[in-house]
CSV table of C-alpha atoms and ligand atoms in Angstrom, one decimal:
chain,number,residue,atom,x,y,z
A,19,MET,CA,50.6,-72.9,-7.8
A,20,LYS,CA,49.5,-74.0,-11.3
A,21,LEU,CA,47.8,-77.5,-11.4
A,22,ALA,CA,46.6,-80.2,-13.8
A,23,MET,CA,44.2,-82.6,-12.5
A,24,ILE,CA,43.5,-85.7,-14.7
A,25,GLY,CA,40.0,-87.3,-14.6
A,26,THR,CA,37.0,-85.4,-14.0
A,27,GLY,CA,35.0,-87.9,-12.2
A,28,TYR,CA,33.8,-87.4,-8.6
A,29,VAL,CA,37.2,-87.3,-7.2
A,30,GLY,CA,38.8,-85.3,-10.1
A,31,LEU,CA,36.3,-82.7,-10.6
A,32,VAL,CA,35.7,-81.8,-6.8
A,33,SER,CA,39.2,-81.9,-6.3
A,34,GLY,CA,39.9,-79.8,-9.2
A,35,VAL,CA,37.2,-77.2,-8.3
A,36,CYS,CA,38.3,-77.6,-5.1
A,37,PHE,CA,42.3,-76.7,-5.5
A,38,SER,CA,41.1,-73.7,-7.6
A,39,ASP,CA,39.1,-72.2,-4.9
A,40,PHE,CA,41.9,-72.5,-2.7
A,41,GLY,CA,43.4,-69.9,-5.1
A,42,HIS,CA,45.5,-72.2,-7.6
A,43,ASP,CA,45.1,-72.1,-10.9
A,44,VAL,CA,43.9,-75.6,-12.3
A,45,VAL,CA,43.0,-77.2,-15.3
A,46,CYS,CA,41.0,-80.2,-15.5
A,47,VAL,CA,41.8,-82.8,-18.0
A,48,ASP,CA,39.5,-85.7,-19.7
A,49,LYS,CA,39.5,-88.5,-22.1
A,50,ASN,CA,35.7,-88.4,-22.5
A,51,PRO,CA,34.9,-85.5,-24.9
A,52,ASP,CA,31.2,-85.5,-23.7
A,53,LYS,CA,32.4,-84.6,-20.1
A,54,ILE,CA,34.6,-81.6,-21.1
A,55,THR,CA,31.9,-79.9,-23.6
A,56,ALA,CA,29.2,-80.4,-21.0
A,57,LEU,CA,32.0,-78.7,-18.4
A,58,LYS,CA,33.0,-76.0,-20.8
A,59,ALA,CA,29.2,-75.1,-21.0
A,60,GLY,CA,29.4,-74.7,-17.4
A,61,GLU,CA,27.3,-77.9,-17.0
A,62,VAL,CA,28.1,-80.6,-13.8
A,63,PRO,CA,28.0,-83.8,-15.0
A,64,ILE,CA,27.5,-85.9,-11.9
A,65,TYR,CA,25.2,-84.8,-9.0
A,66,GLU,CA,27.2,-83.4,-5.9
A,67,PRO,CA,25.1,-81.0,-3.6
A,68,GLY,CA,27.3,-77.3,-4.0
A,69,LEU,CA,29.8,-78.2,-7.0
A,70,ASP,CA,27.6,-76.4,-9.6
A,71,ASP,CA,27.8,-73.0,-7.9
A,72,LEU,CA,31.7,-73.2,-6.7
A,73,MET,CA,32.6,-74.7,-9.9
A,74,HIS,CA,30.8,-71.8,-11.5
A,75,ARG,CA,32.2,-69.4,-9.5
A,76,ASN,CA,36.4,-70.4,-9.9
A,77,VAL,CA,35.6,-70.7,-13.8
A,78,ALA,CA,34.5,-67.0,-13.6
A,79,ALA,CA,37.5,-65.6,-11.5
A,80,GLY,CA,39.5,-67.4,-14.6
A,81,ARG,CA,41.2,-70.0,-12.2
A,82,LEU,CA,39.4,-72.7,-13.4
A,83,SER,CA,39.2,-74.5,-17.1
A,84,PHE,CA,38.7,-77.8,-18.9
A,85,THR,CA,40.4,-79.5,-22.1
A,86,LEU,CA,41.1,-82.8,-23.9
A,87,ASP,CA,44.9,-81.5,-24.3
A,88,LEU,CA,46.9,-82.9,-21.9
A,89,ALA,CA,50.0,-81.1,-23.3
A,90,GLU,CA,48.2,-77.7,-22.6
A,91,ALA,CA,47.5,-78.6,-19.0
A,92,LEU,CA,50.9,-79.8,-18.3
A,93,LYS,CA,52.5,-76.7,-19.7
A,94,GLY,CA,54.5,-74.9,-16.6
A,95,ALA,CA,52.4,-77.1,-14.2
A,96,ASP,CA,54.0,-77.5,-10.6
A,97,ALA,CA,51.9,-80.7,-9.9
A,98,VAL,CA,49.6,-82.9,-11.6
A,99,PHE,CA,47.4,-85.1,-9.9
A,100,ILE,CA,46.0,-88.4,-11.3
A,101,GLY,CA,42.4,-88.5,-10.4
A,102,VAL,CA,41.3,-91.6,-12.8
A,103,GLY,CA,38.9,-94.5,-11.9
A,104,THR,CA,40.7,-97.9,-10.5
A,105,PRO,CA,37.7,-100.4,-10.9
A,106,THR,CA,38.2,-103.8,-9.8
A,107,ARG,CA,40.1,-106.0,-12.9
A,108,ARG,CA,37.7,-108.7,-14.4
A,109,GLY,CA,38.3,-112.4,-12.9
A,110,ASP,CA,40.7,-111.7,-10.2
A,111,GLY,CA,39.6,-108.9,-7.5
A,112,HIS,CA,42.6,-106.9,-8.4
A,113,ALA,CA,42.7,-103.2,-9.0
A,114,ASP,CA,42.5,-102.5,-12.6
A,115,LEU,CA,45.4,-100.0,-12.8
A,116,SER,CA,45.2,-99.6,-16.8
A,117,TYR,CA,44.0,-96.2,-16.5
A,118,VAL,CA,46.6,-94.6,-14.1
A,119,TYR,CA,49.0,-96.4,-16.0
A,120,ALA,CA,47.7,-95.2,-19.1
A,121,ALA,CA,47.8,-91.4,-17.6
A,122,ALA,CA,51.6,-92.1,-16.2
A,123,LYS,CA,52.5,-92.8,-19.9
A,124,GLU,CA,50.5,-89.5,-21.4
A,125,ILE,CA,51.8,-87.4,-18.7
A,126,ALA,CA,55.6,-88.5,-19.0
A,127,GLU,CA,55.4,-87.7,-22.8
A,128,ASN,CA,54.0,-84.1,-22.1
A,129,LEU,CA,56.0,-83.3,-19.1
A,130,ASP,CA,57.4,-79.5,-18.7
A,131,GLY,CA,60.1,-78.7,-16.5
A,132,TYR,CA,59.9,-79.8,-12.9
A,133,THR,CA,56.5,-81.7,-12.0
A,134,VAL,CA,55.4,-83.6,-8.7
A,135,ILE,CA,53.6,-86.5,-10.1
A,136,VAL,CA,50.4,-87.1,-7.6
A,137,THR,CA,48.3,-90.0,-7.5
A,138,LYS,CA,44.7,-89.3,-6.3
A,139,SER,CA,43.1,-92.4,-7.1
A,140,THR,CA,43.1,-95.2,-4.6
A,141,VAL,CA,45.8,-97.5,-5.8
A,142,PRO,CA,47.8,-100.7,-3.9
A,143,VAL,CA,50.6,-100.6,-2.6
A,144,GLY,CA,53.8,-100.4,-4.9
A,145,THR,CA,51.8,-98.5,-7.4
A,146,ASN,CA,53.2,-95.2,-7.1
A,147,SER,CA,56.8,-96.6,-7.6
A,148,GLU,CA,55.7,-98.3,-10.5
A,149,VAL,CA,54.2,-94.8,-12.0
A,150,ALA,CA,57.9,-93.5,-11.2
A,151,ARG,CA,59.1,-96.0,-13.4
A,152,ILE,CA,56.9,-95.7,-16.4
A,153,ILE,CA,57.7,-91.9,-16.4
A,154,ARG,CA,61.4,-92.6,-16.1
A,155,GLU,CA,61.4,-95.4,-19.0
A,156,THR,CA,59.2,-92.8,-20.8
A,157,ALA,CA,61.0,-89.4,-20.5
A,158,PRO,CA,64.7,-90.6,-19.0
A,159,ALA,CA,65.5,-87.1,-18.7
A,160,ALA,CA,62.2,-85.4,-17.1
A,161,GLU,CA,62.7,-83.9,-13.5
A,162,PHE,CA,60.0,-85.2,-11.6
A,163,ASP,CA,59.0,-86.4,-8.3
A,164,VAL,CA,56.0,-88.8,-7.6
A,165,ALA,CA,53.6,-88.1,-4.5
A,166,SER,CA,50.8,-90.2,-3.1
A,167,ASN,CA,47.6,-88.3,-1.8
A,168,PRO,CA,45.0,-90.4,-1.4
A,169,GLU,CA,41.5,-89.0,-1.2
A,170,PHE,CA,39.1,-89.4,1.5
A,171,LEU,CA,35.8,-87.2,0.6
A,172,ARG,CA,32.7,-88.9,0.7
A,173,GLU,CA,30.0,-88.5,-2.1
A,174,GLY,CA,27.1,-86.6,-1.1
A,175,ALA,CA,29.3,-84.2,1.3
A,176,ALA,CA,32.1,-84.0,-1.1
A,177,ILE,CA,33.0,-80.3,-0.9
A,178,GLU,CA,32.5,-80.0,2.6
A,179,ASP,CA,35.3,-82.9,3.2
A,180,PHE,CA,37.9,-81.5,0.5
A,181,MET,CA,37.8,-78.3,2.5
A,182,ARG,CA,37.3,-79.3,6.0
A,183,PRO,CA,39.4,-83.0,6.0
A,184,ASP,CA,39.9,-84.7,9.1
A,185,ARG,CA,43.6,-85.1,7.5
A,186,VAL,CA,45.2,-84.9,4.5
A,187,VAL,CA,47.7,-87.6,3.4
A,188,VAL,CA,50.6,-87.2,1.4
A,189,GLY,CA,53.2,-89.6,0.9
A,190,VAL,CA,56.5,-88.1,-0.4
A,191,GLU,CA,60.3,-89.1,-1.0
A,192,THR,CA,62.1,-85.7,-1.3
A,193,ASP,CA,61.6,-82.5,0.5
A,194,ARG,CA,61.3,-80.9,-3.3
A,195,ALA,CA,58.3,-82.5,-3.5
A,196,ARG,CA,56.9,-82.3,-0.1
A,197,GLU,CA,57.2,-78.5,-0.3
A,198,VAL,CA,55.2,-78.5,-3.5
A,199,MET,CA,52.7,-80.5,-1.6
A,200,ALA,CA,53.3,-78.2,1.4
A,201,GLN,CA,52.2,-75.3,-0.8
A,202,ILE,CA,49.3,-76.9,-2.3
A,203,TYR,CA,47.5,-77.7,0.8
A,204,ARG,CA,48.9,-74.5,2.5
A,205,PRO,CA,45.3,-73.2,2.7
A,206,LEU,CA,44.0,-76.2,4.4
A,207,SER,CA,47.0,-76.2,7.0
A,208,LEU,CA,46.3,-72.5,7.7
A,209,ARG,CA,42.5,-73.8,8.8
A,210,ASN,CA,44.4,-76.6,10.6
A,211,ALA,CA,43.5,-79.5,9.0
A,212,PRO,CA,46.6,-82.2,9.8
A,213,VAL,CA,48.5,-83.0,7.1
A,214,LEU,CA,50.6,-86.0,7.5
A,215,TYR,CA,53.4,-86.7,5.6
A,216,THR,CA,54.5,-90.2,5.0
A,217,GLY,CA,56.2,-92.6,2.9
A,218,LEU,CA,54.7,-93.4,-0.4
A,219,GLU,CA,53.9,-97.2,0.7
A,220,THR,CA,52.5,-96.0,4.1
A,221,ALA,CA,50.2,-93.4,2.2
A,222,GLU,CA,48.5,-96.1,-0.5
A,223,MET,CA,48.3,-98.8,2.7
A,224,ILE,CA,46.2,-95.9,4.6
A,225,LYS,CA,43.4,-95.5,2.7
A,226,TYR,CA,42.9,-98.8,1.9
A,227,ALA,CA,43.3,-99.8,5.7
A,228,ALA,CA,40.8,-96.9,6.2
A,229,ASN,CA,38.4,-98.2,3.9
A,230,ALA,CA,38.3,-101.7,4.8
A,231,PHE,CA,37.9,-100.9,8.5
A,232,LEU,CA,34.6,-98.5,7.9
A,233,ALA,CA,33.5,-101.5,5.6
A,234,THR,CA,33.9,-104.0,8.5
A,235,LYS,CA,32.6,-101.5,10.9
A,236,ILE,CA,29.0,-101.7,9.0
A,237,THR,CA,29.2,-105.2,8.2
A,238,PHE,CA,30.0,-105.7,12.1
A,239,ILE,CA,26.8,-103.8,12.7
A,240,ASN,CA,24.9,-105.6,9.9
A,241,GLU,CA,25.2,-109.1,11.5
A,242,ILE,CA,24.6,-107.6,15.2
A,243,ALA,CA,21.3,-106.6,13.5
A,244,THR,CA,20.6,-110.4,12.1
A,245,LEU,CA,21.1,-111.3,15.7
A,246,CYS,CA,19.0,-108.8,17.4
A,247,GLU,CA,16.1,-109.7,15.3
A,248,LYS,CA,16.4,-113.5,16.9
A,249,VAL,CA,17.0,-112.3,20.0
A,250,GLY,CA,14.5,-109.4,20.4
A,251,ALA,CA,17.1,-106.8,21.0
A,252,ASP,CA,16.8,-103.2,19.3
A,253,VAL,CA,19.7,-102.7,16.9
A,254,GLN,CA,19.5,-98.8,17.2
A,255,ALA,CA,19.5,-98.7,20.4
A,256,VAL,CA,22.6,-101.1,20.5
A,257,ALA,CA,24.5,-99.1,18.0
A,258,ASP,CA,23.6,-96.0,20.3
A,259,GLY,CA,25.1,-97.5,23.4
A,260,MET,CA,28.5,-98.8,21.5
A,261,GLY,CA,28.7,-95.4,19.8
A,262,ARG,CA,28.9,-93.7,22.6
A,263,ASP,CA,32.1,-95.1,23.7
A,264,GLY,CA,34.7,-93.1,23.0
A,265,ARG,CA,36.8,-95.9,21.5
A,266,ILE,CA,34.3,-97.2,19.2
A,267,GLY,CA,32.4,-93.9,18.0
A,268,PRO,CA,28.7,-93.4,16.5
A,269,LYS,CA,29.7,-93.5,13.0
A,270,PHE,CA,29.1,-96.3,10.3
A,271,LEU,CA,27.1,-98.3,12.9
A,272,ASN,CA,23.8,-98.1,11.2
A,273,ALA,CA,22.1,-101.0,9.9
A,274,GLY,CA,21.2,-101.6,6.4
A,275,PRO,CA,21.2,-103.9,3.3
A,276,GLY,CA,24.8,-104.1,2.9
A,277,TYR,CA,27.5,-101.3,2.0
A,278,GLY,CA,28.1,-100.5,-1.7
A,279,GLY,CA,29.5,-97.6,-3.9
A,280,SER,CA,32.3,-96.7,-5.9
A,281,CYS,CA,34.8,-97.5,-3.3
A,282,PHE,CA,34.1,-100.0,-0.4
A,283,PRO,CA,33.5,-103.1,-2.8
A,284,LYS,CA,36.0,-102.6,-4.9
A,285,ASP,CA,39.0,-101.8,-2.1
A,286,THR,CA,38.0,-104.3,0.2
A,287,ASN,CA,38.3,-106.6,-3.2
A,288,ALA,CA,41.6,-105.0,-3.9
A,289,LEU,CA,42.9,-104.9,-0.2
A,290,ALA,CA,42.1,-109.0,-0.1
A,291,ARG,CA,44.1,-109.5,-2.9
A,292,ILE,CA,47.2,-107.6,-2.3
A,293,GLY,CA,47.3,-109.7,1.1
A,294,GLN,CA,47.2,-112.9,-0.8
A,295,GLU,CA,50.2,-111.7,-3.0
A,296,HIS,CA,52.3,-111.0,-0.1
A,297,ALA,CA,51.2,-114.0,1.9
A,298,ALA,CA,49.7,-111.6,4.5
A,299,PRO,CA,45.8,-112.9,4.4
A,300,GLN,CA,43.7,-110.5,5.1
A,301,ARG,CA,41.0,-112.7,6.7
A,302,ILE,CA,38.8,-110.0,8.1
A,303,VAL,CA,38.6,-108.1,5.2
A,304,GLU,CA,38.0,-111.9,3.2
A,305,ALA,CA,34.9,-112.2,5.6
A,306,VAL,CA,33.7,-108.9,5.2
A,307,ILE,CA,33.3,-109.5,1.5
A,308,ASP,CA,31.4,-112.3,1.8
A,309,ILE,CA,29.1,-111.4,4.5
A,310,ASN,CA,28.2,-108.2,2.9
A,311,GLU,CA,27.4,-110.3,-0.7
A,312,ALA,CA,25.2,-112.4,1.3
A,313,ARG,CA,23.5,-109.4,3.0
A,314,LYS,CA,21.9,-108.4,-0.1
A,315,ARG,CA,20.4,-112.0,-1.0
A,316,GLN,CA,19.3,-111.7,2.6
A,317,MET,CA,17.6,-108.6,2.1
A,318,THR,CA,15.9,-109.9,-0.6
A,319,ASP,CA,14.4,-112.6,1.0
A,320,LYS,CA,13.1,-110.0,3.7
A,321,ILE,CA,11.0,-107.9,1.2
A,322,LEU,CA,9.7,-111.4,-0.2
A,323,GLY,CA,8.7,-112.8,2.5
A,324,LEU,CA,6.6,-110.0,3.4
A,325,ILE,CA,4.5,-111.3,0.2
A,326,ASP,CA,5.1,-115.0,1.3
A,327,PHE,CA,7.6,-115.3,-1.5
A,328,ALA,CA,4.7,-115.2,-4.2
A,329,ALA,CA,5.8,-112.6,-6.1
A,330,ASN,CA,4.6,-113.1,-9.7
A,331,GLY,CA,2.9,-110.4,-11.3
A,332,LYS,CA,2.6,-108.3,-8.0
A,333,LYS,CA,3.7,-105.2,-7.9
A,334,ILE,CA,6.5,-104.0,-5.5
A,335,ALA,CA,7.6,-100.4,-5.0
A,336,VAL,CA,11.0,-99.7,-4.5
A,337,PHE,CA,12.6,-96.4,-2.7
A,338,GLY,CA,15.8,-95.3,-3.5
A,339,VAL,CA,18.3,-97.2,-5.5
A,340,THR,CA,21.4,-95.2,-5.1
A,341,PHE,CA,23.9,-96.8,-2.7
A,342,LYS,CA,23.4,-93.8,-0.5
A,343,PRO,CA,21.5,-90.3,-0.4
A,344,ASN,CA,22.9,-87.1,-2.1
A,345,THR,CA,24.5,-88.9,-4.8
A,346,ASP,CA,23.6,-90.0,-8.5
A,347,ASP,CA,26.3,-93.1,-8.3
A,348,MET,CA,24.8,-96.4,-8.7
A,349,ARG,CA,28.2,-98.2,-8.6
A,350,ASP,CA,27.8,-101.5,-6.7
A,351,SER,CA,24.5,-100.3,-5.0
A,352,PRO,CA,22.9,-103.0,-3.3
A,353,ALA,CA,19.8,-102.2,-5.0
A,354,LEU,CA,21.8,-103.4,-8.6
A,355,THR,CA,21.6,-107.2,-6.6
A,356,ILE,CA,17.9,-106.6,-4.8
A,357,VAL,CA,16.1,-105.0,-7.7
A,358,PRO,CA,16.9,-107.9,-10.4
A,359,ALA,CA,16.1,-110.4,-7.7
A,360,LEU,CA,12.7,-109.1,-7.3
A,361,VAL,CA,12.2,-109.0,-11.0
A,362,GLY,CA,13.6,-112.3,-11.5
A,363,ALA,CA,10.9,-113.6,-8.8
A,364,GLY,CA,8.5,-112.4,-11.1
A,365,ALA,CA,7.5,-108.8,-9.5
A,366,ARG,CA,6.4,-105.8,-11.4
A,367,VAL,CA,8.9,-103.4,-9.8
A,368,HIS,CA,8.5,-99.6,-9.7
A,369,VAL,CA,11.3,-97.8,-8.7
A,370,VAL,CA,11.3,-93.8,-7.4
A,371,ASP,CA,14.6,-92.2,-6.9
A,372,PRO,CA,15.3,-88.8,-6.6
A,373,GLN,CA,19.0,-88.9,-8.8
A,374,GLY,CA,19.3,-92.5,-9.6
A,375,ARG,CA,17.3,-92.4,-13.1
A,376,LYS,CA,20.0,-91.5,-15.2
A,377,GLU,CA,22.6,-94.1,-14.2
A,378,GLY,CA,20.0,-96.9,-13.0
A,379,GLU,CA,17.9,-96.7,-16.3
A,380,THR,CA,20.2,-99.3,-18.3
A,381,LEU,CA,21.5,-100.8,-15.2
A,382,LEU,CA,17.8,-101.9,-14.1
A,383,PRO,CA,16.2,-103.2,-17.0
A,384,GLY,CA,12.7,-104.2,-16.7
A,385,VAL,CA,11.6,-101.9,-14.0
A,386,VAL,CA,9.0,-98.8,-14.3
A,387,TRP,CA,10.5,-95.4,-13.1
A,388,GLU,CA,8.4,-93.5,-11.2
A,389,SER,CA,8.6,-90.0,-10.3
A,390,ASP,CA,6.5,-89.8,-6.8
A,391,PRO,CA,6.8,-92.5,-4.2
A,392,TYR,CA,2.5,-92.5,-4.0
A,393,ARG,CA,2.7,-93.1,-7.6
A,394,ALA,CA,5.1,-95.8,-7.5
A,395,ALA,CA,2.8,-97.2,-4.3
A,396,GLU,CA,0.0,-97.2,-6.1
A,397,GLY,CA,-1.7,-100.8,-6.1
A,398,ALA,CA,1.6,-102.3,-5.0
A,399,GLU,CA,1.2,-105.3,-2.5
A,400,ALA,CA,4.8,-104.1,-0.7
A,401,VAL,CA,7.0,-101.0,-0.9
A,402,THR,CA,10.9,-101.4,0.4
A,403,ILE,CA,13.1,-98.4,1.2
A,404,LEU,CA,16.8,-99.0,0.2
A,405,THR,CA,18.2,-95.7,0.2
A,406,GLU,CA,17.4,-93.3,2.9
A,407,TRP,CA,16.4,-89.9,0.7
A,408,ASN,CA,15.0,-87.0,3.1
A,409,GLU,CA,12.4,-87.4,0.2
A,410,PHE,CA,11.3,-90.7,1.7
A,411,ARG,CA,12.0,-89.7,5.5
A,412,ALA,CA,8.6,-87.8,5.9
A,413,LEU,CA,6.5,-89.7,3.8
A,414,ASP,CA,2.7,-89.3,5.1
A,415,LEU,CA,2.2,-93.3,5.7
A,416,PRO,CA,-1.3,-93.3,6.6
A,417,ARG,CA,-1.8,-92.2,2.7
A,418,LEU,CA,0.7,-94.7,1.4
A,419,ALA,CA,-1.0,-97.5,3.4
A,420,GLY,CA,-4.4,-96.4,1.9
A,421,ILE,CA,-3.2,-96.3,-2.0
A,422,MET,CA,-1.7,-99.8,-1.7
A,423,ALA,CA,-3.2,-103.4,-2.7
A,424,ALA,CA,-2.2,-104.1,0.5
A,425,PRO,CA,0.0,-101.9,3.1
A,426,ARG,CA,3.5,-103.8,3.6
A,427,MET,CA,6.9,-102.2,3.9
A,428,ALA,CA,10.3,-103.5,4.2
A,429,ASP,CA,12.0,-100.2,5.6
A,430,LEU,CA,15.9,-101.6,5.0
A,431,ARG,CA,17.0,-98.3,6.4
A,432,ASN,CA,15.4,-98.0,9.5
A,433,ILE,CA,13.4,-94.8,8.6
A,434,TYR,CA,10.4,-95.4,10.3
A,435,SER,CA,9.6,-96.4,13.7
A,436,PRO,CA,8.0,-100.1,13.8
A,437,GLU,CA,5.1,-98.5,16.2
A,438,GLU,CA,4.2,-95.6,13.9
A,439,ALA,CA,4.1,-98.0,10.3
A,440,ARG,CA,2.5,-100.4,12.6
A,441,ALA,CA,-0.3,-97.7,13.9
A,442,ALA,CA,-1.0,-96.3,9.9
A,443,GLY,CA,-1.6,-99.8,9.3
A,444,PHE,CA,1.6,-101.4,7.5
A,445,THR,CA,2.5,-105.0,8.1
A,446,TYR,CA,6.3,-103.6,9.1
A,447,THR,CA,9.5,-105.2,8.8
A,448,SER,CA,13.0,-103.6,9.2
A,449,VAL,CA,16.7,-104.2,10.0
A,450,GLY,CA,17.9,-105.5,13.6
A,451,ARG,CA,14.4,-104.2,15.3
V,502,NAD,P1,35.3,-91.8,-12.0
V,502,NAD,O1,35.0,-93.0,-12.8
V,502,NAD,O2,34.0,-90.8,-11.8
V,502,NAD,O3,36.2,-90.7,-12.7
V,502,NAD,C1,37.1,-91.0,-13.7
V,502,NAD,C2,37.3,-90.4,-14.9
V,502,NAD,O4,39.0,-90.2,-15.3
V,502,NAD,C3,36.4,-90.2,-15.8
V,502,NAD,O5,35.7,-89.3,-16.4
V,502,NAD,C4,37.6,-90.9,-16.9
V,502,NAD,O6,37.0,-90.5,-18.4
V,502,NAD,C5,38.8,-90.4,-16.6
V,502,NAD,N1,39.8,-90.6,-17.2
V,502,NAD,C6,40.1,-91.9,-17.2
V,502,NAD,N2,41.1,-92.0,-17.7
V,502,NAD,C7,41.9,-91.1,-18.0
V,502,NAD,C8,43.0,-90.3,-19.0
V,502,NAD,N3,43.7,-91.1,-19.3
V,502,NAD,N4,43.4,-89.0,-19.0
V,502,NAD,C9,42.1,-88.4,-18.8
V,502,NAD,N5,40.8,-88.7,-18.2
V,502,NAD,C10,40.7,-90.2,-17.3
V,502,NAD,O7,36.1,-92.1,-10.7
V,502,NAD,P2,36.0,-91.3,-9.4
V,502,NAD,O8,34.9,-92.1,-8.3
V,502,NAD,O9,36.1,-90.1,-9.3
V,502,NAD,O10,37.3,-92.2,-8.7
V,502,NAD,C11,38.6,-91.6,-9.0
V,502,NAD,C12,39.2,-92.9,-7.9
V,502,NAD,O11,39.2,-91.8,-6.8
V,502,NAD,C13,39.6,-94.0,-7.8
V,502,NAD,O12,40.7,-94.5,-8.0
V,502,NAD,C14,38.5,-94.1,-6.5
V,502,NAD,O13,38.6,-95.3,-5.9
V,502,NAD,C15,39.2,-92.8,-5.7
V,502,NAD,N6,38.1,-92.2,-4.7
V,502,NAD,C16,37.0,-92.1,-5.1
V,502,NAD,C17,36.1,-91.7,-4.4
V,502,NAD,C18,34.7,-91.6,-4.5
V,502,NAD,O14,33.7,-90.8,-3.6
V,502,NAD,N7,34.2,-91.7,-5.5
V,502,NAD,C19,36.1,-91.3,-3.2
V,502,NAD,C20,37.9,-91.5,-2.5
V,502,NAD,C21,38.7,-92.0,-3.7
C-alpha cells in the first residue's frame, strides 16, 4: 500500500516508521520545517527507544521518506493518516481540533483518486464525521471514505506496542474502506493481533474510555495509598494482592505522584467535557481529574515536609522530571507542578533527568541542571525521586547520604525499600508505605 502520514510527532513518526517496516510505502509529512530537515538528515527529533534503527533501515530500503509537501505525499496514496496533536483547548477543557480540521482541509485540496482518510489522533465522538463533511465541502467531487483508527501505543515502548498491539481498533462505514484498512494491518493480523471493526463513533469512544479507565486505575491506587499511610498498610502489597485477581490485573496499580503525560490529562478533560455537552456527565472521570490535580500539591507537601516547610535557600535535588521513564516528553508531567512549587517556596532546586533537559530547560526556569545524581545531591537538604528512570534505581544510598547536607529522601515512585533507605541513614518517605 502507499500511505501518507500527517504529523511526525510521537504517534505519527512511530506509526509511519512501523507501517514502512510492514512493507508499505510511507511518506511522512510535517508542517515544521526543522523536523523535516532533521528527519531527512537521519535525525530522530524525539527520544523513543529503537526508533532510530528502524527508521534508518526503512529509509535505506526506499520505503520511507519525509516531506513538507502534502500534495507530493498524497500522490497515488491509498490512505492518509492524520496524526496531528489534539491538545486541551484553552479555557474549556475541550480537545482542540483545529489541527485535525486544518489537516482535513489540506487533504481535501490535494486528494489524488480514491483515498481513505484515517484519523489516528485521539478525537472526540463526531470528529470523523466532521472530517468527512469538511472534505465533501472542500472537494465535492472527491472519492474518499473516512476511518477512525485510534492509537494505543505507550511512549517509551512505542515500537513494541505498535508491532504487537493488544488490539487494533478500526471504525469504518464502508466495505471499501474496511478492505483498505485490512490490507494495511494485514501483517499484524497474520501475527494474530485482533483487529476490531466498529462504527466511527464507537472507535472514537473506545480510545477515550480506555484512557479514562487507566487514569482512574492510577488515581484509585493513589487514594488507597494515602489511606495506607494513615492506617499502617503497605500500598505495594495491597496492589499486589489486588492485581493478582484476574478481574483487576496488576498493571496501572503503582502509586505515585499523579498521572501526567501527553494523553491522560487532556483525554480525561475532553471526556468530561463531552459528557457535559451530551447531558451524560462522567462523574467518575471528573473526580479523577480533581483528585489528580490535588495529588501533585500533596506530593509537594510531602517533599517540603521533610524540611519542616522551611525551604528558603535550601538545596533540594530532583531526580527525574519526565512524566515517565524512557521518554523525553514533558507534557503535563507532575514535575511541572511540583518543581515550580519547590522553587516558589524558596528552594535551590538542582535537577537531573536522562532525557528531560531539552524540553525541561524552558519549562522549568530557575533550576540548575545536573548530569549526575550525586552532583545534584551534593550539599542538598533533601532529594526527591519523581520519575523511576533505571539510572535512579540502583544508587549507592550510603554514598548519596554521605554527600548531602542532611540525608532526607522523598521517593515518590517507591523505588527503594524503607528499610534499605533508613539503613543508609536517610530520613525517608515514600507513597502508601
Ligand atoms: P505531537 O505534538 O508530538 O505531534 C504532532 C505533529 O503534527 C507535530 O510535529 C506538528 O508539527 C504536526 N502537525 C500539526 N498540524 C499539521 C499539519 N496540518 N500538517 C502536517 N503536520 C502537522 O503529538 P503526538 O504526541 O504524536 O500526538 C498526536 C495524536 O495522537 C494526539 O491526538 C494524541 O492524543 C494521540 N496519541 C498520542 C500518544 C502518545 O503517546 N503521544 C498515544 C496515543 C495517541
